[in-house]
DNA sequence: GCCAACGTTGGC
DNA sequence: GCCAACGTTGGC
């Protein structure tokens, strides 16, 4: 069943459902499993993503445009994050196992890109730190199309975005980035839009 | 709004 | 455990 991406919750709200909110029976393993940070480096999935998991940089998707789902507007763009008390929100509403495991693997203060999805212009809008708090806008919006162009080129040249999860794992709403990917994307801010 | 990709469900 | 049907994600 639905209940996709982010649904906001101010700092002040204790009630709301947390990201671990139990739903149907199918939750199995995911729920019971404890912190990922504990000694056991249990494998989440593909080894490749596991490795990235150690990189401690993230990309999190959210929809900046209004869309009603089950009577609730799922809109939550970077401006909405900024508008939260303390610029902070709690990232709930994630059901996909893999995405949830990544949420659990995050540590405070790690950096994450805020990605706008399912909208007119998809792409990376800003920076957050895990907490989840707004840090700053990108100096310029980095469109998906531009990232895709680099991804394609890097597949041939072995550049930093050659394995970017955004393109290799479609539909994953919380994903890890390598330091190389993260730094390269930050470097794009200073470049002219391609 | 369309639809490809892909995750989930459930019958067998 | 297989796999068809179904539901969701998200670009275009």
mmCIF file with all atom_site columns, C-alpha atoms (C1' of nucleotides) in Angstrom, chain A residues 24-26 96-97 168 170-171, chain B residues 1 4-10:
data_model
loop_
_atom_site.group_PDB
_atom_site.id
_atom_site.type_symbol
_atom_site.label_atom_id
_atom_site.label_alt_id
_atom_site.label_comp_id
_atom_site.label_asym_id
_atom_site.label_entity_id
_atom_site.label_seq_id
_atom_site.pdbx_PDB_ins_code
_atom_site.Cartn_x
_atom_site.Cartn_y
_atom_site.Cartn_z
_atom_site.occupancy
_atom_site.B_iso_or_equiv
_atom_site.pdbx_formal_charge
_atom_site.auth_seq_id
_atom_site.auth_comp_id
_atom_site.auth_asym_id
_atom_site.auth_atom_id
_atom_site.pdbx_PDB_model_num
ATOM 1  C CA    . UNK A 1 24  ? 1.089  -4.600  7.628   1.00 0.00 ? 24  UNK A CA    1
ATOM 2  C CA    . UNK A 1 25  ? 2.508  -7.958  8.374   1.00 0.00 ? 25  UNK A CA    1
ATOM 3  C CA    . UNK A 1 26  ? 4.898  -7.804  5.492   1.00 0.00 ? 26  UNK A CA    1
ATOM 4  C CA    . UNK A 1 96  ? 10.781 0.594   1.115   1.00 0.00 ? 96  UNK A CA    1
ATOM 5  C CA    . UNK A 1 97  ? 13.095 -1.739  3.029   1.00 0.00 ? 97  UNK A CA    1
ATOM 6  C CA    . UNK A 1 168 ? 21.374 2.495   -11.175 1.00 0.00 ? 168 UNK A CA    1
ATOM 7  C CA    . UNK A 1 170 ? 15.581 3.784   -9.961  1.00 0.00 ? 170 UNK A CA    1
ATOM 8  C CA    . UNK A 1 171 ? 12.865 4.547   -7.444  1.00 0.00 ? 171 UNK A CA    1
ATOM 9  C "C1'" . DG  B 2 1   ? -1.563 12.214  -18.291 1.00 0.00 ? 1   DG  B "C1'" 1
ATOM 10 C "C1'" . DA  B 2 4   ? 8.435  2.214   -18.073 1.00 0.00 ? 4   DA  B "C1'" 1
ATOM 11 C "C1'" . DA  B 2 5   ? 10.669 0.317   -14.317 1.00 0.00 ? 5   DA  B "C1'" 1
ATOM 12 C "C1'" . DC  B 2 6   ? 10.439 -2.311  -10.630 1.00 0.00 ? 6   DC  B "C1'" 1
ATOM 13 C "C1'" . DG  B 2 7   ? 8.807  -3.662  -5.914  1.00 0.00 ? 7   DG  B "C1'" 1
ATOM 14 C "C1'" . DT  B 2 8   ? 5.059  -6.325  -3.586  1.00 0.00 ? 8   DT  B "C1'" 1
ATOM 15 C "C1'" . DT  B 2 9   ? 1.446  -9.670  -3.221  1.00 0.00 ? 9   DT  B "C1'" 1
ATOM 16 C "C1'" . DG  B 2 10  ? -0.531 -13.965 -3.344  1.00 0.00 ? 10  DG  B "C1'" 1
#
